[in-house]
Amino acid sequence: MSAFENIYKTSSKSRTLSPAEIDAFGAELDALRQSVMDNVGEREATYIRNVQKLVRYTEIGGRALLMAGLFPPAWLAGTALLSVSKIVDNMELGHNVMHGQYDWMNDPTLNGNTFDWDTVCTADNWRQTHNVVHHTYTNVQDVDHDIGYGLLRLFPEQKWEPRFLLNPIAASLLAVTFQWTLALQSLELEKLPKGEKTLAEVREEFKPILAKMRKKFFKDYVFFPLVAGPFFLPVLTGNLTANLVRNLWTFSIIFCGHFTEDAETIPEAAIANETRGQWYLRQIRGSSNLTGSRVFDFMSGNLSYQIEHHLFPTVPAVRYKEMSVKVQEICARYGQHYNAGPFSKQFFTVVKRILRYSLPTAKPAQLLAA
Amino acid sequence: MNTNASLNSSKTLNPVAATFQKLFDNDWLDFAISHVNPLFSVTRTKARVVSFHQETPDALSILLQPNQNWAGFQPGQFVPVRVDIKGVIHERCYSITSAPGESTIRITVKRQNGGLVSNWLHQHLLIGDIIELGAAGGEFVLPAVLPEKLLFIAGGSGITPVYSMIRAALASNPEADIVLGFYARNYLDLILLDELEALKEKHAGLRIQLCITGERMFPEDLVGRFTPAQLQGYCADVASRETFVCGPAGLIEAVVAHHAGKGLEAQLHKEYFGLPPVVREPGASAEVIYLKSGLTVETSEPTLLQAAEKAGLKPKFGCRMGVCNTCSCVKKEGVVRNLVSGAIDDTPNTLIRLCISEPLSAVTLDI
């Protein structure tokens, strides 16, 4: 029995599969992916172009309304529109396009390798930390940096340190400043005090990040307020609020995707010589879905189907809903736990995790045995 | 592609526009100004369809009005045309058949049997539609100093760049001595013949020899495919002429063999039309051209990522299993198989993931 099977046998709500079952499981998911990609085309192209238009029109509308922001309803409506624009730009458009989900369109404005989004996190750093590290090594201990972002302790397998007593405060700060802290993620600042990284390296890597930070800061907090002239303040506060709304929303969605109650992590040793079926299995074990309305799906960038997103990161996300029906059916047949629940419930378990692992907990004995 | 145009335009921008360009990316600005006029773009060359002219039953000329980013062309060059067909942008190159310096450009498109883009242009393109163009390209152009005597050999739609070159040659030297051997399957395939004959009326130095491989209707025309003896018949002084040949591979190879046999290779210029890609046998090697690196390497590696690494390149990669998209790059030409889905991609200028792409023919990559 390999380390891979062993680890799941002991800690999971899912049944242990034989190697042959894992291969068959993977083949079914491959076939599902293919059946969807075979009829991806005009519908998805029209859809994503409309999403792109929505982002732009809501941005124009929001910023225009904020120019009249001394009038409270205009400020509210403008801030709400701008928040929607920023959230959709970030999630349904940016995140999904940067995965290469729409590369088949050959549209240079929707190209996964060149697309840039309206957040301070540089697109190139994101493609590395998210597309490569997080998606290839989902919930692998010490490799998937998204486990706590080097800041939080979220799983018992992470070694406790006194700094984790501040877990709740750190998590709140992370939520409020999410786009800024995400921009710094690739620097892996937690390696500095341990001497695993030099200040000179960090300084060099920080240059492109600083450039993007300056650009976005200037746009939201200098340029548009100045253009508004006497309405400087409502524009400034509107932009600040819209960015805050997006920070809180993206933080919540992302944390609910991987750090809910039943989410599992696995040690690095277990993924050596991982087969495609095992890779699929790990994506399911490490991800959790949020059940909600179609509007909720849209505003989460379809990350409410986090499991499907992790199984099929390059399939247009708008197809995840229909795929989820089949994925659940396949999971049920193979006895695999399909972690899904409403946002309020899943978020509550995330908060519980943040609180619980701020205190020292022993590594589960059965995990140590593996 | 239009980097020159964009650099030029940003130089002349006023400070306000320059600030805007820093704050908003070009796609965003393009979106905004397209509401004023759908042709407007900061860097991209867009063109409006002005009119159509059916040249032959399967050749259509399209007159286009390009925007300010169009950087011009030399007679004989082609222009990449990008159209949105069912949500996917497809690109094909077509010869420009108008004269340089005009405000509009004309392309002539022959409908290819089973060809996606040429058929779409024939059936669905409408007057007023906006399409996107790349920068004109191609080495098949007249020499900087026009030779005194010229021979053109064109087969089928290969006449399109040749027509442009003949007209340009006569514009710069109305007395130029030009022979054109024009090969076609039948009379209905003689694209642009009326315009060629109008040129002949005006310029005594232009001689046109029609060669029909099908049934002949007029005694002055020749019958059958290109042969050296036939060429000798309508152009005895071939040795003293700069020769330009354009058409299907068979015609070009016959002309190349003829010129090689007489030691005339140095004065022969050629452009292939409709050359099918060579599909490699499993396990055989394929040629990969790395454009940005300026390398051409034979490979028998299973994937293009491994091929590039073997060739000493260091393309960016991540998961090596088709998930993370880090290694995706533009395939300019060639046929590849997606090892995950099995899909065959033979269209030019598409994005492929190197780690799961197997070369099935010579492949040109933009890395």
PDB file of N, CA, C and O in Angstrom, chain B residues 177-226:
ATOM      1  N   ASP B 177       9.597  45.051 -70.080  1.00  0.00           N
ATOM      2  CA  ASP B 177       9.420  43.860 -70.935  1.00  0.00           C
ATOM      3  C   ASP B 177       9.041  42.698 -70.018  1.00  0.00           C
ATOM      4  O   ASP B 177       9.878  42.183 -69.277  1.00  0.00           O
ATOM      5  N   ILE B 178       7.765  42.337 -70.056  1.00  0.00           N
ATOM      6  CA  ILE B 178       7.264  41.329 -69.109  1.00  0.00           C
ATOM      7  C   ILE B 178       6.558  40.204 -69.846  1.00  0.00           C
ATOM      8  O   ILE B 178       5.709  40.453 -70.711  1.00  0.00           O
ATOM      9  N   VAL B 179       6.900  38.955 -69.480  1.00  0.00           N
ATOM     10  CA  VAL B 179       6.167  37.798 -69.999  1.00  0.00           C
ATOM     11  C   VAL B 179       5.451  37.139 -68.825  1.00  0.00           C
ATOM     12  O   VAL B 179       6.053  36.942 -67.761  1.00  0.00           O
ATOM     13  N   LEU B 180       4.182  36.834 -69.011  1.00  0.00           N
ATOM     14  CA  LEU B 180       3.438  36.127 -67.979  1.00  0.00           C
ATOM     15  C   LEU B 180       2.935  34.802 -68.536  1.00  0.00           C
ATOM     16  O   LEU B 180       2.212  34.767 -69.533  1.00  0.00           O
ATOM     17  N   GLY B 181       3.319  33.702 -67.892  1.00  0.00           N
ATOM     18  CA  GLY B 181       2.730  32.396 -68.200  1.00  0.00           C
ATOM     19  C   GLY B 181       1.693  32.111 -67.135  1.00  0.00           C
ATOM     20  O   GLY B 181       2.026  31.982 -65.959  1.00  0.00           O
ATOM     21  N   PHE B 182       0.436  32.051 -67.523  1.00  0.00           N
ATOM     22  CA  PHE B 182      -0.669  31.971 -66.562  1.00  0.00           C
ATOM     23  C   PHE B 182      -1.334  30.599 -66.709  1.00  0.00           C
ATOM     24  O   PHE B 182      -1.986  30.325 -67.715  1.00  0.00           O
ATOM     25  N   TYR B 183      -1.148  29.736 -65.728  1.00  0.00           N
ATOM     26  CA  TYR B 183      -1.654  28.367 -65.766  1.00  0.00           C
ATOM     27  C   TYR B 183      -2.945  28.246 -64.958  1.00  0.00           C
ATOM     28  O   TYR B 183      -3.029  28.742 -63.841  1.00  0.00           O
ATOM     29  N   ALA B 184      -3.926  27.593 -65.547  1.00  0.00           N
ATOM     30  CA  ALA B 184      -5.172  27.353 -64.808  1.00  0.00           C
ATOM     31  C   ALA B 184      -5.830  26.092 -65.348  1.00  0.00           C
ATOM     32  O   ALA B 184      -5.533  25.657 -66.462  1.00  0.00           O
ATOM     33  N   ARG B 185      -6.722  25.523 -64.531  1.00  0.00           N
ATOM     34  CA  ARG B 185      -7.394  24.291 -64.946  1.00  0.00           C
ATOM     35  C   ARG B 185      -8.328  24.573 -66.124  1.00  0.00           C
ATOM     36  O   ARG B 185      -8.381  23.826 -67.075  1.00  0.00           O
ATOM     37  N   ASN B 186      -9.074  25.668 -66.034  1.00  0.00           N
ATOM     38  CA  ASN B 186      -9.958  26.024 -67.133  1.00  0.00           C
ATOM     39  C   ASN B 186     -10.133  27.539 -67.173  1.00  0.00           C
ATOM     40  O   ASN B 186      -9.611  28.249 -66.317  1.00  0.00           O
ATOM     41  N   TYR B 187     -10.881  28.012 -68.129  1.00  0.00           N
ATOM     42  CA  TYR B 187     -10.990  29.469 -68.342  1.00  0.00           C
ATOM     43  C   TYR B 187     -11.666  30.175 -67.166  1.00  0.00           C
ATOM     44  O   TYR B 187     -11.404  31.340 -66.913  1.00  0.00           O
ATOM     45  N   LEU B 188     -12.540  29.443 -66.470  1.00  0.00           N
ATOM     46  CA  LEU B 188     -13.237  30.056 -65.337  1.00  0.00           C
ATOM     47  C   LEU B 188     -12.312  30.313 -64.148  1.00  0.00           C
ATOM     48  O   LEU B 188     -12.654  31.032 -63.225  1.00  0.00           O
ATOM     49  N   ASP B 189     -11.125  29.674 -64.187  1.00  0.00           N
ATOM     50  CA  ASP B 189     -10.191  29.841 -63.073  1.00  0.00           C
ATOM     51  C   ASP B 189      -9.185  30.967 -63.294  1.00  0.00           C
ATOM     52  O   ASP B 189      -8.266  31.146 -62.507  1.00  0.00           O
ATOM     53  N   LEU B 190      -9.331  31.696 -64.378  1.00  0.00           N
ATOM     54  CA  LEU B 190      -8.348  32.737 -64.681  1.00  0.00           C
ATOM     55  C   LEU B 190      -8.703  34.018 -63.911  1.00  0.00           C
ATOM     56  O   LEU B 190      -9.316  34.943 -64.444  1.00  0.00           O
ATOM     57  N   ILE B 191      -8.279  34.041 -62.660  1.00  0.00           N
ATOM     58  CA  ILE B 191      -8.588  35.176 -61.777  1.00  0.00           C
ATOM     59  C   ILE B 191      -7.890  36.429 -62.290  1.00  0.00           C
ATOM     60  O   ILE B 191      -6.734  36.377 -62.707  1.00  0.00           O
ATOM     61  N   LEU B 192      -8.584  37.558 -62.277  1.00  0.00           N
ATOM     62  CA  LEU B 192      -8.040  38.884 -62.613  1.00  0.00           C
ATOM     63  C   LEU B 192      -7.635  39.000 -64.081  1.00  0.00           C
ATOM     64  O   LEU B 192      -6.880  39.907 -64.448  1.00  0.00           O
ATOM     65  N   LEU B 193      -8.140  38.098 -64.932  1.00  0.00           N
ATOM     66  CA  LEU B 193      -7.734  38.133 -66.346  1.00  0.00           C
ATOM     67  C   LEU B 193      -8.156  39.443 -67.028  1.00  0.00           C
ATOM     68  O   LEU B 193      -7.388  40.016 -67.803  1.00  0.00           O
ATOM     69  N   ASP B 194      -9.363  39.935 -66.701  1.00  0.00           N
ATOM     70  CA  ASP B 194      -9.806  41.182 -67.355  1.00  0.00           C
ATOM     71  C   ASP B 194      -8.884  42.343 -66.997  1.00  0.00           C
ATOM     72  O   ASP B 194      -8.557  43.169 -67.857  1.00  0.00           O
ATOM     73  N   GLU B 195      -8.422  42.390 -65.755  1.00  0.00           N
ATOM     74  CA  GLU B 195      -7.519  43.486 -65.373  1.00  0.00           C
ATOM     75  C   GLU B 195      -6.150  43.321 -66.020  1.00  0.00           C
ATOM     76  O   GLU B 195      -5.501  44.297 -66.383  1.00  0.00           O
ATOM     77  N   LEU B 196      -5.722  42.061 -66.177  1.00  0.00           N
ATOM     78  CA  LEU B 196      -4.439  41.813 -66.846  1.00  0.00           C
ATOM     79  C   LEU B 196      -4.527  42.241 -68.310  1.00  0.00           C
ATOM     80  O   LEU B 196      -3.591  42.846 -68.858  1.00  0.00           O
ATOM     81  N   GLU B 197      -5.665  41.956 -68.932  1.00  0.00           N
ATOM     82  CA  GLU B 197      -5.799  42.313 -70.344  1.00  0.00           C
ATOM     83  C   GLU B 197      -5.891  43.817 -70.520  1.00  0.00           C
ATOM     84  O   GLU B 197      -5.374  44.365 -71.501  1.00  0.00           O
ATOM     85  N   ALA B 198      -6.493  44.488 -69.554  1.00  0.00           N
ATOM     86  CA  ALA B 198      -6.529  45.955 -69.613  1.00  0.00           C
ATOM     87  C   ALA B 198      -5.117  46.522 -69.521  1.00  0.00           C
ATOM     88  O   ALA B 198      -4.768  47.490 -70.207  1.00  0.00           O
ATOM     89  N   LEU B 199      -4.266  45.887 -68.681  1.00  0.00           N
ATOM     90  CA  LEU B 199      -2.864  46.319 -68.583  1.00  0.00           C
ATOM     91  C   LEU B 199      -2.146  46.104 -69.913  1.00  0.00           C
ATOM     92  O   LEU B 199      -1.357  46.930 -70.365  1.00  0.00           O
ATOM     93  N   LYS B 200      -2.459  44.964 -70.554  1.00  0.00           N
ATOM     94  CA  LYS B 200      -1.811  44.625 -71.824  1.00  0.00           C
ATOM     95  C   LYS B 200      -2.178  45.648 -72.901  1.00  0.00           C
ATOM     96  O   LYS B 200      -1.349  46.014 -73.741  1.00  0.00           O
ATOM     97  N   GLU B 201      -3.428  46.118 -72.892  1.00  0.00           N
ATOM     98  CA  GLU B 201      -3.875  47.143 -73.848  1.00  0.00           C
ATOM     99  C   GLU B 201      -3.000  48.388 -73.751  1.00  0.00           C
ATOM    100  O   GLU B 201      -2.641  48.996 -74.744  1.00  0.00           O
ATOM    101  N   LYS B 202      -2.667  48.735 -72.485  1.00  0.00           N
ATOM    102  CA  LYS B 202      -1.930  49.987 -72.252  1.00  0.00           C
ATOM    103  C   LYS B 202      -0.427  49.817 -72.402  1.00  0.00           C
ATOM    104  O   LYS B 202       0.274  50.785 -72.671  1.00  0.00           O
ATOM    105  N   HIS B 203       0.063  48.601 -72.167  1.00  0.00           N
ATOM    106  CA  HIS B 203       1.520  48.413 -72.139  1.00  0.00           C
ATOM    107  C   HIS B 203       1.905  47.344 -73.150  1.00  0.00           C
ATOM    108  O   HIS B 203       1.662  46.162 -72.941  1.00  0.00           O
ATOM    109  N   ALA B 204       2.570  47.802 -74.224  1.00  0.00           N
ATOM    110  CA  ALA B 204       2.939  46.876 -75.299  1.00  0.00           C
ATOM    111  C   ALA B 204       3.965  45.861 -74.822  1.00  0.00           C
ATOM    112  O   ALA B 204       4.103  44.778 -75.395  1.00  0.00           O
ATOM    113  N   GLY B 205       4.710  46.209 -73.755  1.00  0.00           N
ATOM    114  CA  GLY B 205       5.765  45.320 -73.269  1.00  0.00           C
ATOM    115  C   GLY B 205       5.255  44.109 -72.513  1.00  0.00           C
ATOM    116  O   GLY B 205       6.024  43.203 -72.191  1.00  0.00           O
ATOM    117  N   LEU B 206       3.964  44.071 -72.223  1.00  0.00           N
ATOM    118  CA  LEU B 206       3.425  42.937 -71.454  1.00  0.00           C
ATOM    119  C   LEU B 206       2.847  41.891 -72.396  1.00  0.00           C
ATOM    120  O   LEU B 206       1.984  42.189 -73.226  1.00  0.00           O
ATOM    121  N   ARG B 207       3.350  40.660 -72.307  1.00  0.00           N
ATOM    122  CA  ARG B 207       2.801  39.550 -73.095  1.00  0.00           C
ATOM    123  C   ARG B 207       2.209  38.524 -72.136  1.00  0.00           C
ATOM    124  O   ARG B 207       2.823  38.205 -71.112  1.00  0.00           O
ATOM    125  N   ILE B 208       1.031  38.030 -72.456  1.00  0.00           N
ATOM    126  CA  ILE B 208       0.382  37.055 -71.579  1.00  0.00           C
ATOM    127  C   ILE B 208       0.163  35.759 -72.350  1.00  0.00           C
ATOM    128  O   ILE B 208      -0.423  35.776 -73.440  1.00  0.00           O
ATOM    129  N   GLN B 209       0.651  34.648 -71.805  1.00  0.00           N
ATOM    130  CA  GLN B 209       0.413  33.339 -72.412  1.00  0.00           C
ATOM    131  C   GLN B 209      -0.460  32.514 -71.467  1.00  0.00           C
ATOM    132  O   GLN B 209      -0.046  32.195 -70.353  1.00  0.00           O
ATOM    133  N   LEU B 210      -1.681  32.220 -71.905  1.00  0.00           N
ATOM    134  CA  LEU B 210      -2.552  31.377 -71.096  1.00  0.00           C
ATOM    135  C   LEU B 210      -2.241  29.916 -71.363  1.00  0.00           C
ATOM    136  O   LEU B 210      -2.037  29.514 -72.523  1.00  0.00           O
ATOM    137  N   CYS B 211      -2.179  29.124 -70.307  1.00  0.00           N
ATOM    138  CA  CYS B 211      -1.918  27.692 -70.441  1.00  0.00           C
ATOM    139  C   CYS B 211      -3.014  26.966 -69.673  1.00  0.00           C
ATOM    140  O   CYS B 211      -3.101  27.085 -68.445  1.00  0.00           O
ATOM    141  N   ILE B 212      -3.853  26.259 -70.407  1.00  0.00           N
ATOM    142  CA  ILE B 212      -5.011  25.620 -69.801  1.00  0.00           C
ATOM    143  C   ILE B 212      -4.737  24.123 -69.688  1.00  0.00           C
ATOM    144  O   ILE B 212      -4.411  23.469 -70.678  1.00  0.00           O
ATOM    145  N   THR B 213      -4.873  23.587 -68.479  1.00  0.00           N
ATOM    146  CA  THR B 213      -4.617  22.147 -68.325  1.00  0.00           C
ATOM    147  C   THR B 213      -5.860  21.339 -68.694  1.00  0.00           C
ATOM    148  O   THR B 213      -5.774  20.151 -68.945  1.00  0.00           O
ATOM    149  N   GLY B 214      -7.027  21.987 -68.733  1.00  0.00           N
ATOM    150  CA  GLY B 214      -8.254  21.305 -69.143  1.00  0.00           C
ATOM    151  C   GLY B 214      -8.486  21.470 -70.642  1.00  0.00           C
ATOM    152  O   GLY B 214      -7.554  21.358 -71.447  1.00  0.00           O
ATOM    153  N   GLU B 215      -9.736  21.779 -70.989  1.00  0.00           N
ATOM    154  CA  GLU B 215     -10.082  21.847 -72.418  1.00  0.00           C
ATOM    155  C   GLU B 215      -9.816  23.242 -72.979  1.00  0.00           C
ATOM    156  O   GLU B 215     -10.254  24.240 -72.414  1.00  0.00           O
ATOM    157  N   ARG B 216      -9.111  23.300 -74.116  1.00  0.00           N
ATOM    158  CA  ARG B 216      -8.760  24.591 -74.713  1.00  0.00           C
ATOM    159  C   ARG B 216      -9.901  25.093 -75.585  1.00  0.00           C
ATOM    160  O   ARG B 216     -10.520  24.328 -76.310  1.00  0.00           O
ATOM    161  N   MET B 217     -10.167  26.419 -75.541  1.00  0.00           N
ATOM    162  CA  MET B 217     -11.219  27.006 -76.372  1.00  0.00           C
ATOM    163  C   MET B 217     -10.654  27.893 -77.468  1.00  0.00           C
ATOM    164  O   MET B 217     -11.308  28.132 -78.478  1.00  0.00           O
ATOM    165  N   PHE B 218      -9.443  28.420 -77.259  1.00  0.00           N
ATOM    166  CA  PHE B 218      -8.867  29.338 -78.248  1.00  0.00           C
ATOM    167  C   PHE B 218      -7.524  28.800 -78.712  1.00  0.00           C
ATOM    168  O   PHE B 218      -6.715  28.362 -77.893  1.00  0.00           O
ATOM    169  N   PRO B 219      -7.264  28.864 -80.015  1.00  0.00           N
ATOM    170  CA  PRO B 219      -6.045  28.243 -80.551  1.00  0.00           C
ATOM    171  C   PRO B 219      -4.762  28.888 -80.043  1.00  0.00           C
ATOM    172  O   PRO B 219      -3.726  28.227 -79.977  1.00  0.00           O
ATOM    173  N   GLU B 220      -4.808  30.189 -79.672  1.00  0.00           N
ATOM    174  CA  GLU B 220      -3.559  30.835 -79.240  1.00  0.00           C
ATOM    175  C   GLU B 220      -3.132  30.399 -77.829  1.00  0.00           C
ATOM    176  O   GLU B 220      -2.010  30.660 -77.401  1.00  0.00           O
ATOM    177  N   ASP B 221      -4.030  29.744 -77.119  1.00  0.00           N
ATOM    178  CA  ASP B 221      -3.677  29.296 -75.775  1.00  0.00           C
ATOM    179  C   ASP B 221      -2.967  27.944 -75.840  1.00  0.00           C
ATOM    180  O   ASP B 221      -3.150  27.185 -76.788  1.00  0.00           O
ATOM    181  N   LEU B 222      -2.159  27.662 -74.802  1.00  0.00           N
ATOM    182  CA  LEU B 222      -1.452  26.387 -74.744  1.00  0.00           C
ATOM    183  C   LEU B 222      -2.245  25.404 -73.891  1.00  0.00           C
ATOM    184  O   LEU B 222      -3.071  25.793 -73.078  1.00  0.00           O
ATOM    185  N   VAL B 223      -1.962  24.131 -74.104  1.00  0.00           N
ATOM    186  CA  VAL B 223      -2.661  23.084 -73.363  1.00  0.00           C
ATOM    187  C   VAL B 223      -1.660  22.329 -72.494  1.00  0.00           C
ATOM    188  O   VAL B 223      -0.516  22.116 -72.898  1.00  0.00           O
ATOM    189  N   GLY B 224      -2.092  21.944 -71.287  1.00  0.00           N
ATOM    190  CA  GLY B 224      -1.291  21.055 -70.447  1.00  0.00           C
ATOM    191  C   GLY B 224      -0.453  21.786 -69.422  1.00  0.00           C
ATOM    192  O   GLY B 224      -0.365  23.013 -69.412  1.00  0.00           O
ATOM    193  N   ARG B 225       0.134  20.959 -68.545  1.00  0.00           N
ATOM    194  CA  ARG B 225       0.947  21.512 -67.462  1.00  0.00           C
ATOM    195  C   ARG B 225       2.267  22.047 -67.986  1.00  0.00           C
ATOM    196  O   ARG B 225       2.640  21.800 -69.127  1.00  0.00           O
ATOM    197  N   PHE B 226       2.981  22.734 -67.090  1.00  0.00           N
ATOM    198  CA  PHE B 226       4.258  23.352 -67.433  1.00  0.00           C
ATOM    199  C   PHE B 226       5.265  22.315 -67.914  1.00  0.00           C
ATOM    200  O   PHE B 226       5.476  21.289 -67.276  1.00  0.00           O
TER     201      PHE B 226
END
